[in-house]
PDB file of C-alpha atoms in Angstrom:
ATOM      1  CA  GLY A   1      -8.959  20.363  -8.792  1.00 78.00           C
ATOM      2  CA  ASP A   2      -7.528  17.658 -11.068  1.00 85.00           C
ATOM      3  CA  SER A   3      -8.617  14.071 -10.478  1.00 90.00           C
ATOM      4  CA  VAL A   4      -8.288  10.659 -12.114  1.00 94.00           C
ATOM      5  CA  THR A   5     -10.728   7.885 -11.791  1.00 95.00           C
ATOM      6  CA  GLN A   6      -9.843   4.284 -12.597  1.00 95.00           C
ATOM      7  CA  MET A   7     -11.885   1.100 -12.553  1.00 88.00           C
ATOM      8  CA  GLU A   8     -11.616  -0.819  -9.290  1.00 85.00           C
ATOM      9  CA  GLY A   9      -9.688  -4.029  -9.215  1.00 86.00           C
ATOM     10  CA  PRO A  10      -8.552  -6.601  -8.945  1.00 94.00           C
ATOM     11  CA  VAL A  11      -9.005  -7.533 -12.564  1.00 96.00           C
ATOM     12  CA  THR A  12      -8.458 -11.217 -13.045  1.00 97.00           C
ATOM     13  CA  LEU A  13      -7.848 -12.622 -16.517  1.00 97.00           C
ATOM     14  CA  SER A  14      -6.606 -15.752 -18.120  1.00 97.00           C
ATOM     15  CA  GLU A  15      -3.453 -15.639 -20.210  1.00 97.00           C
ATOM     16  CA  GLU A  16      -3.996 -14.351 -23.752  1.00 96.00           C
ATOM     17  CA  ALA A  17      -7.273 -12.578 -22.792  1.00 97.00           C
ATOM     18  CA  PHE A  18      -7.978  -9.021 -23.884  1.00 97.00           C
ATOM     19  CA  LEU A  19      -7.432  -6.297 -21.303  1.00 97.00           C
ATOM     20  CA  THR A  20      -9.134  -2.936 -20.795  1.00 97.00           C
ATOM     21  CA  ILE A  21      -8.589  -0.770 -17.753  1.00 97.00           C
ATOM     22  CA  ASN A  22     -10.812   2.311 -17.818  1.00 97.00           C
ATOM     23  CA  CYS A  23      -9.503   5.699 -16.818  1.00 97.00           C
ATOM     24  CA  THR A  24     -11.245   8.978 -16.936  1.00 97.00           C
ATOM     25  CA  TYR A  25      -9.959  12.365 -15.800  1.00 96.00           C
ATOM     26  CA  THR A  26     -11.039  15.858 -14.717  1.00 94.00           C
ATOM     27  CA  ALA A  27      -8.747  18.748 -15.459  1.00 89.00           C
ATOM     28  CA  THR A  28      -8.977  22.466 -15.907  1.00 83.00           C
ATOM     29  CA  GLY A  29      -6.582  22.621 -18.826  1.00 80.00           C
ATOM     30  CA  TYR A  30      -4.992  20.310 -21.317  1.00 82.00           C
ATOM     31  CA  PRO A  31      -3.118  17.715 -19.375  1.00 89.00           C
ATOM     32  CA  SER A  32      -0.609  15.131 -20.408  1.00 89.00           C
ATOM     33  CA  LEU A  33      -1.773  11.639 -19.570  1.00 92.00           C
ATOM     34  CA  PHE A  34       0.267   8.630 -18.434  1.00 94.00           C
ATOM     35  CA  TRP A  35       0.034   5.037 -17.495  1.00 96.00           C
ATOM     36  CA  TYR A  36       2.507   3.749 -14.851  1.00 95.00           C
ATOM     37  CA  VAL A  37       2.958   0.162 -13.853  1.00 96.00           C
ATOM     38  CA  GLN A  38       4.126  -1.118 -10.488  1.00 93.00           C
ATOM     39  CA  TYR A  39       5.229  -4.750 -10.223  1.00 91.00           C
ATOM     40  CA  PRO A  40       5.177  -6.452  -6.835  1.00 86.00           C
ATOM     41  CA  GLY A  41       7.760  -4.992  -4.534  1.00 80.00           C
ATOM     42  CA  GLU A  42       9.094  -2.567  -7.094  1.00 84.00           C
ATOM     43  CA  GLY A  43       8.837   1.100  -7.986  1.00 85.00           C
ATOM     44  CA  LEU A  44       6.743   2.943 -10.546  1.00 90.00           C
ATOM     45  CA  GLN A  45       7.676   2.512 -14.242  1.00 92.00           C
ATOM     46  CA  LEU A  46       6.361   4.629 -17.011  1.00 92.00           C
ATOM     47  CA  LEU A  47       4.376   2.415 -19.411  1.00 96.00           C
ATOM     48  CA  LEU A  48       3.176   4.949 -21.942  1.00 95.00           C
ATOM     49  CA  LYS A  49       2.074   8.529 -22.317  1.00 92.00           C
ATOM     50  CA  ALA A  50       0.097  10.906 -24.553  1.00 92.00           C
ATOM     51  CA  THR A  51       0.445  14.647 -24.558  1.00 88.00           C
ATOM     52  CA  LYS A  52      -2.425  15.911 -26.710  1.00 88.00           C
ATOM     53  CA  ALA A  53      -5.885  14.888 -27.903  1.00 92.00           C
ATOM     54  CA  ASP A  54      -6.017  11.871 -30.214  1.00 94.00           C
ATOM     55  CA  ASP A  55      -2.470  10.882 -29.467  1.00 94.00           C
ATOM     56  CA  LYS A  56      -1.973   7.139 -28.954  1.00 96.00           C
ATOM     57  CA  GLY A  57       0.643   5.996 -26.532  1.00 95.00           C
ATOM     58  CA  SER A  58       1.962   2.417 -26.888  1.00 96.00           C
ATOM     59  CA  ASN A  59       4.584   0.183 -25.349  1.00 96.00           C
ATOM     60  CA  LYS A  60       5.071  -3.557 -24.744  1.00 95.00           C
ATOM     61  CA  GLY A  61       1.755  -4.371 -26.536  1.00 96.00           C
ATOM     62  CA  PHE A  62      -0.170  -1.888 -24.327  1.00 98.00           C
ATOM     63  CA  GLU A  63      -1.826   1.086 -25.822  1.00 98.00           C
ATOM     64  CA  ALA A  64      -4.038   4.058 -24.799  1.00 98.00           C
ATOM     65  CA  THR A  65      -5.634   6.810 -26.796  1.00 98.00           C
ATOM     66  CA  TYR A  66      -6.123  10.376 -25.407  1.00 96.00           C
ATOM     67  CA  ARG A  67      -9.861  11.123 -25.889  1.00 96.00           C
ATOM     68  CA  LYS A  68     -10.625  14.691 -25.074  1.00 93.00           C
ATOM     69  CA  GLU A  69     -14.348  14.400 -25.955  1.00 94.00           C
ATOM     70  CA  THR A  70     -14.812  11.643 -23.365  1.00 95.00           C
ATOM     71  CA  THR A  71     -11.927  12.740 -21.034  1.00 96.00           C
ATOM     72  CA  SER A  72     -10.664   9.170 -21.068  1.00 97.00           C
ATOM     73  CA  PHE A  73      -7.383   7.315 -21.486  1.00 97.00           C
ATOM     74  CA  HIS A  74      -8.296   3.680 -21.283  1.00 98.00           C
ATOM     75  CA  LEU A  75      -5.505   1.116 -21.221  1.00 98.00           C
ATOM     76  CA  GLU A  76      -5.742  -1.916 -23.642  1.00 98.00           C
ATOM     77  CA  LYS A  77      -3.745  -4.981 -24.473  1.00 98.00           C
ATOM     78  CA  GLY A  78      -4.809  -7.591 -26.972  1.00 97.00           C
ATOM     79  CA  SER A  79      -3.251 -10.626 -25.234  1.00 96.00           C
ATOM     80  CA  VAL A  80      -2.066 -10.513 -21.609  1.00 97.00           C
ATOM     81  CA  GLN A  81       0.698 -12.634 -20.123  1.00 97.00           C
ATOM     82  CA  VAL A  82       1.260 -13.801 -16.590  1.00 96.00           C
ATOM     83  CA  SER A  83       4.205 -11.384 -16.436  1.00 96.00           C
ATOM     84  CA  ASP A  84       1.783  -8.441 -16.880  1.00 97.00           C
ATOM     85  CA  SER A  85       0.447  -9.034 -13.347  1.00 96.00           C
ATOM     86  CA  ALA A  86       0.996  -5.752 -11.601  1.00 96.00           C
ATOM     87  CA  VAL A  87      -0.789  -2.546 -10.400  1.00 95.00           C
ATOM     88  CA  TYR A  88      -1.503  -0.124 -13.136  1.00 97.00           C
ATOM     89  CA  PHE A  89      -1.894   3.695 -12.372  1.00 95.00           C
ATOM     90  CA  CYS A  90      -3.410   6.195 -14.652  1.00 96.00           C
ATOM     91  CA  ALA A  91      -2.009   9.708 -14.038  1.00 94.00           C
ATOM     92  CA  LEU A  92      -2.170  13.255 -15.402  1.00 91.00           C
ATOM     93  CA  SER A  93       0.092  16.253 -15.324  1.00 87.00           C
ATOM     94  CA  GLU A  94      -1.135  19.734 -16.187  1.00 79.00           C
ATOM     95  CA  GLY A  95       0.920  22.558 -17.662  1.00 62.00           C
ATOM     96  CA  ASP A  96       3.573  22.655 -20.306  1.00 52.00           C
ATOM     97  CA  THR A  97       6.469  23.432 -18.080  1.00 48.00           C
ATOM     98  CA  GLY A  98       7.265  19.852 -17.183  1.00 48.00           C
ATOM     99  CA  ARG A  99       7.268  20.982 -13.545  1.00 53.00           C
ATOM    100  CA  ARG A 100       3.788  20.006 -12.460  1.00 70.00           C
ATOM    101  CA  ALA A 101       3.348  16.982 -10.239  1.00 80.00           C
ATOM    102  CA  LEU A 102       1.345  14.008 -11.229  1.00 87.00           C
ATOM    103  CA  THR A 103      -2.140  13.301 -10.033  1.00 90.00           C
ATOM    104  CA  PHE A 104      -2.673   9.557  -9.763  1.00 92.00           C
ATOM    105  CA  GLY A 105      -5.717   7.369  -9.972  1.00 93.00           C
ATOM    106  CA  SER A 106      -6.216   4.813  -7.206  1.00 92.00           C
ATOM    107  CA  GLY A 107      -4.533   2.021  -9.174  1.00 94.00           C
ATOM    108  CA  THR A 108      -5.981  -1.195 -10.694  1.00 96.00           C
ATOM    109  CA  ARG A 109      -4.453  -4.538  -9.756  1.00 95.00           C
ATOM    110  CA  LEU A 110      -4.235  -6.956 -12.666  1.00 97.00           C
ATOM    111  CA  GLN A 111      -3.851 -10.675 -11.993  1.00 96.00           C
ATOM    112  CA  VAL A 112      -3.220 -12.894 -15.003  1.00 97.00           C
ATOM    113  CA  GLN A 113      -3.622 -16.600 -14.469  1.00 96.00           C
ATOM    114  CA  PRO A 114      -1.865 -19.248 -16.592  1.00 94.00           C
TER     115      PRO A 114
ATOM    116  CA  ALA B   1      20.358   4.878 -19.439  1.00 64.00           C
ATOM    117  CA  ALA B   2      20.755   6.466 -16.042  1.00 76.00           C
ATOM    118  CA  GLY B   3      17.777   6.468 -13.777  1.00 90.00           C
ATOM    119  CA  VAL B   4      16.637   8.197 -10.579  1.00 94.00           C
ATOM    120  CA  ILE B   5      18.714   6.867  -7.694  1.00 95.00           C
ATOM    121  CA  GLN B   6      17.378   6.704  -4.144  1.00 96.00           C
ATOM    122  CA  SER B   7      19.016   5.772  -0.931  1.00 96.00           C
ATOM    123  CA  PRO B   8      18.711   3.978   1.341  1.00 96.00           C
ATOM    124  CA  ARG B   9      16.406   1.389  -0.218  1.00 94.00           C
ATOM    125  CA  HIS B  10      15.211   0.207   3.152  1.00 95.00           C
ATOM    126  CA  LEU B  11      15.186   2.010   6.519  1.00 96.00           C
ATOM    127  CA  ILE B  12      13.829   1.033   9.925  1.00 97.00           C
ATOM    128  CA  LYS B  13      13.368   3.710  12.559  1.00 97.00           C
ATOM    129  CA  GLU B  14      11.716   3.989  15.936  1.00 97.00           C
ATOM    130  CA  LYS B  15       8.910   6.359  16.795  1.00 97.00           C
ATOM    131  CA  ARG B  16      10.076   9.941  17.382  1.00 97.00           C
ATOM    132  CA  GLU B  17      13.347   9.348  15.555  1.00 97.00           C
ATOM    133  CA  THR B  18      14.516  11.228  12.453  1.00 98.00           C
ATOM    134  CA  ALA B  19      15.123   9.871   8.996  1.00 97.00           C
ATOM    135  CA  THR B  20      16.728  11.324   5.903  1.00 98.00           C
ATOM    136  CA  LEU B  21      16.132  10.007   2.402  1.00 98.00           C
ATOM    137  CA  LYS B  22      18.343  10.961  -0.574  1.00 98.00           C
ATOM    138  CA  CYS B  23      17.587  11.256  -4.193  1.00 97.00           C
ATOM    139  CA  TYR B  24      19.789  11.702  -7.262  1.00 97.00           C
ATOM    140  CA  PRO B  25      17.817  12.721 -10.326  1.00 95.00           C
ATOM    141  CA  ILE B  26      18.452  11.723 -13.901  1.00 93.00           C
ATOM    142  CA  PRO B  27      21.340  13.858 -15.252  1.00 91.00           C
ATOM    143  CA  ARG B  28      20.154  17.153 -16.715  1.00 87.00           C
ATOM    144  CA  HIS B  29      16.704  16.867 -15.131  1.00 89.00           C
ATOM    145  CA  ASP B  30      15.853  20.136 -13.420  1.00 86.00           C
ATOM    146  CA  THR B  31      12.840  19.107 -11.324  1.00 89.00           C
ATOM    147  CA  VAL B  32      12.646  16.699  -8.412  1.00 93.00           C
ATOM    148  CA  TYR B  33       9.458  15.358  -6.834  1.00 94.00           C
ATOM    149  CA  TRP B  34       8.785  13.433  -3.646  1.00 96.00           C
ATOM    150  CA  TYR B  35       5.846  11.062  -3.262  1.00 95.00           C
ATOM    151  CA  GLN B  36       4.587   8.938  -0.397  1.00 95.00           C
ATOM    152  CA  GLN B  37       2.755   5.640  -1.020  1.00 92.00           C
ATOM    153  CA  GLY B  38       1.174   3.951   1.857  1.00 92.00           C
ATOM    154  CA  PRO B  39       0.300   0.199   1.772  1.00 87.00           C
ATOM    155  CA  GLY B  40      -2.231  -0.412  -0.915  1.00 85.00           C
ATOM    156  CA  GLN B  41      -2.516   3.300  -1.624  1.00 88.00           C
ATOM    157  CA  ASP B  42      -1.783   5.378  -4.701  1.00 88.00           C
ATOM    158  CA  PRO B  43       1.232   7.683  -4.581  1.00 90.00           C
ATOM    159  CA  GLN B  44       0.542  10.985  -2.836  1.00 92.00           C
ATOM    160  CA  PHE B  45       2.557  14.079  -3.895  1.00 91.00           C
ATOM    161  CA  LEU B  46       4.572  15.683  -1.134  1.00 95.00           C
ATOM    162  CA  ILE B  47       6.727  18.408  -2.579  1.00 94.00           C
ATOM    163  CA  SER B  48       8.782  19.329  -5.704  1.00 92.00           C
ATOM    164  CA  PHE B  49      11.754  21.479  -6.517  1.00 93.00           C
ATOM    165  CA  TYR B  50      12.761  23.256  -9.716  1.00 88.00           C
ATOM    166  CA  GLU B  51      16.213  24.585 -10.096  1.00 87.00           C
ATOM    167  CA  LYS B  52      16.795  24.214  -6.323  1.00 88.00           C
ATOM    168  CA  MET B  53      13.750  26.217  -5.450  1.00 91.00           C
ATOM    169  CA  GLN B  54      10.455  24.753  -4.042  1.00 91.00           C
ATOM    170  CA  SER B  55       8.026  24.521  -6.929  1.00 88.00           C
ATOM    171  CA  ASP B  56       4.905  22.841  -5.663  1.00 86.00           C
ATOM    172  CA  LYS B  57       3.712  21.638  -2.273  1.00 89.00           C
ATOM    173  CA  GLY B  58       1.333  18.809  -1.713  1.00 89.00           C
ATOM    174  CA  SER B  59       0.421  16.879   1.414  1.00 88.00           C
ATOM    175  CA  ILE B  60       3.720  17.126   3.143  1.00 93.00           C
ATOM    176  CA  PRO B  61       3.435  17.094   6.991  1.00 95.00           C
ATOM    177  CA  ASP B  62       4.997  19.958   8.907  1.00 95.00           C
ATOM    178  CA  ARG B  63       7.355  17.420  10.407  1.00 97.00           C
ATOM    179  CA  PHE B  64       8.937  16.840   7.015  1.00 97.00           C
ATOM    180  CA  SER B  65      11.184  19.119   5.088  1.00 96.00           C
ATOM    181  CA  ALA B  66      13.107  18.850   1.854  1.00 97.00           C
ATOM    182  CA  GLN B  67      15.615  20.659  -0.179  1.00 96.00           C
ATOM    183  CA  GLN B  68      17.470  20.450  -3.479  1.00 95.00           C
ATOM    184  CA  PHE B  69      21.204  21.063  -3.530  1.00 94.00           C
ATOM    185  CA  SER B  70      23.483  22.700  -6.059  1.00 92.00           C
ATOM    186  CA  ASP B  71      24.265  19.334  -7.645  1.00 91.00           C
ATOM    187  CA  TYR B  72      20.487  18.829  -8.035  1.00 92.00           C
ATOM    188  CA  HIS B  73      20.286  15.971  -5.588  1.00 95.00           C
ATOM    189  CA  SER B  74      17.509  16.286  -3.017  1.00 97.00           C
ATOM    190  CA  GLU B  75      16.966  15.102   0.557  1.00 98.00           C
ATOM    191  CA  LEU B  76      13.732  14.480   2.399  1.00 98.00           C
ATOM    192  CA  ASN B  77      14.036  14.956   6.159  1.00 98.00           C
ATOM    193  CA  MET B  78      11.442  13.411   8.412  1.00 98.00           C
ATOM    194  CA  SER B  79      11.377  14.156  12.127  1.00 97.00           C
ATOM    195  CA  SER B  80       9.331  12.951  15.049  1.00 97.00           C
ATOM    196  CA  LEU B  81       8.443   9.831  13.090  1.00 97.00           C
ATOM    197  CA  GLU B  82       5.080   8.294  13.659  1.00 97.00           C
ATOM    198  CA  LEU B  83       3.888   4.704  12.931  1.00 96.00           C
ATOM    199  CA  GLY B  84       1.754   6.123  10.062  1.00 95.00           C
ATOM    200  CA  ASP B  85       4.809   7.458   8.282  1.00 97.00           C
ATOM    201  CA  SER B  86       5.709   3.871   7.372  1.00 97.00           C
ATOM    202  CA  ALA B  87       5.456   3.865   3.596  1.00 96.00           C
ATOM    203  CA  LEU B  88       7.303   3.638   0.294  1.00 94.00           C
ATOM    204  CA  TYR B  89       8.809   7.089  -0.582  1.00 96.00           C
ATOM    205  CA  PHE B  90       9.414   7.793  -4.207  1.00 95.00           C
ATOM    206  CA  CYS B  91      11.641  10.370  -5.695  1.00 96.00           C
ATOM    207  CA  ALA B  92      11.055  11.374  -9.284  1.00 94.00           C
ATOM    208  CA  SER B  93      12.575  13.728 -11.755  1.00 92.00           C
ATOM    209  CA  SER B  94      11.743  15.432 -15.023  1.00 87.00           C
ATOM    210  CA  ALA B  95      13.194  17.845 -17.534  1.00 83.00           C
ATOM    211  CA  ARG B  96      11.386  20.772 -19.013  1.00 72.00           C
ATOM    212  CA  ASP B  97      12.844  20.473 -22.484  1.00 63.00           C
ATOM    213  CA  GLY B  98      14.009  17.704 -24.776  1.00 60.00           C
ATOM    214  CA  PRO B  99      12.333  14.496 -25.959  1.00 59.00           C
ATOM    215  CA  SER B 100      11.374  13.411 -22.475  1.00 58.00           C
ATOM    216  CA  GLY B 101       9.859  16.785 -21.521  1.00 62.00           C
ATOM    217  CA  ASN B 102       6.765  16.622 -19.370  1.00 66.00           C
ATOM    218  CA  THR B 103       7.481  13.014 -18.457  1.00 79.00           C
ATOM    219  CA  ILE B 104       8.226  12.180 -14.803  1.00 86.00           C
ATOM    220  CA  TYR B 105      10.533   9.271 -14.093  1.00 89.00           C
ATOM    221  CA  PHE B 106      10.473   7.509 -10.730  1.00 92.00           C
ATOM    222  CA  GLY B 107      13.184   5.934  -8.651  1.00 93.00           C
ATOM    223  CA  GLU B 108      12.687   2.469  -7.140  1.00 91.00           C
ATOM    224  CA  GLY B 109      11.680   4.002  -3.803  1.00 93.00           C
ATOM    225  CA  SER B 110      12.856   3.985  -0.237  1.00 96.00           C
ATOM    226  CA  TRP B 111      10.951   1.689   2.166  1.00 95.00           C
ATOM    227  CA  LEU B 112      10.605   3.373   5.594  1.00 97.00           C
ATOM    228  CA  THR B 113       9.310   1.240   8.476  1.00 96.00           C
ATOM    229  CA  VAL B 114       8.586   2.960  11.776  1.00 97.00           C
ATOM    230  CA  VAL B 115       8.438   0.690  14.785  1.00 96.00           C
TER     231      VAL B 115
END
């Protein structure tokens, strides 16, 4: 079955540091890939997505590139802020119908210190 | 822009009681999903509906049931509640077509505490 593997957290960085959160996946077909963010006490928010190989999703300074050859979708940001502190979930959805549920990774907690 | 609306936001129930959560998807979205997120856990898929019919089934307990109504809103019914059912329950919706196709949007969740 489908699965998503993320690097374990917490990841603790100083403000303005470079961020990488690794994500790799296993899927039988050609999934769409997503990053969701969950701020403390809040729901899941879509951060960015990519629907085919070599697509780059980007939003709020975050970006991730769909790498089919390495089955990866690593999240990066050049300069993190304290407000980026949250839990980040990598997820995939198979099928082109828009009706398939998401498979989530275990989440990576990011703590940014001033 | 309109988002997924869930109610109630917080709910406290005793063991063996019943709870109902409601979800109103984004307008013109045809698919609704329910997820359960335990403390410190990743969201686990429970069940989904497409055009008011059950589409996929995940790890939903037999004590739980759900349906989607003619106005596309959905309800998750949980009976014989157990302490382990305490979690954040997310509803999400998606549309097959259009610029947001294949993207699932989540509500803010309903916090259920079973005491």
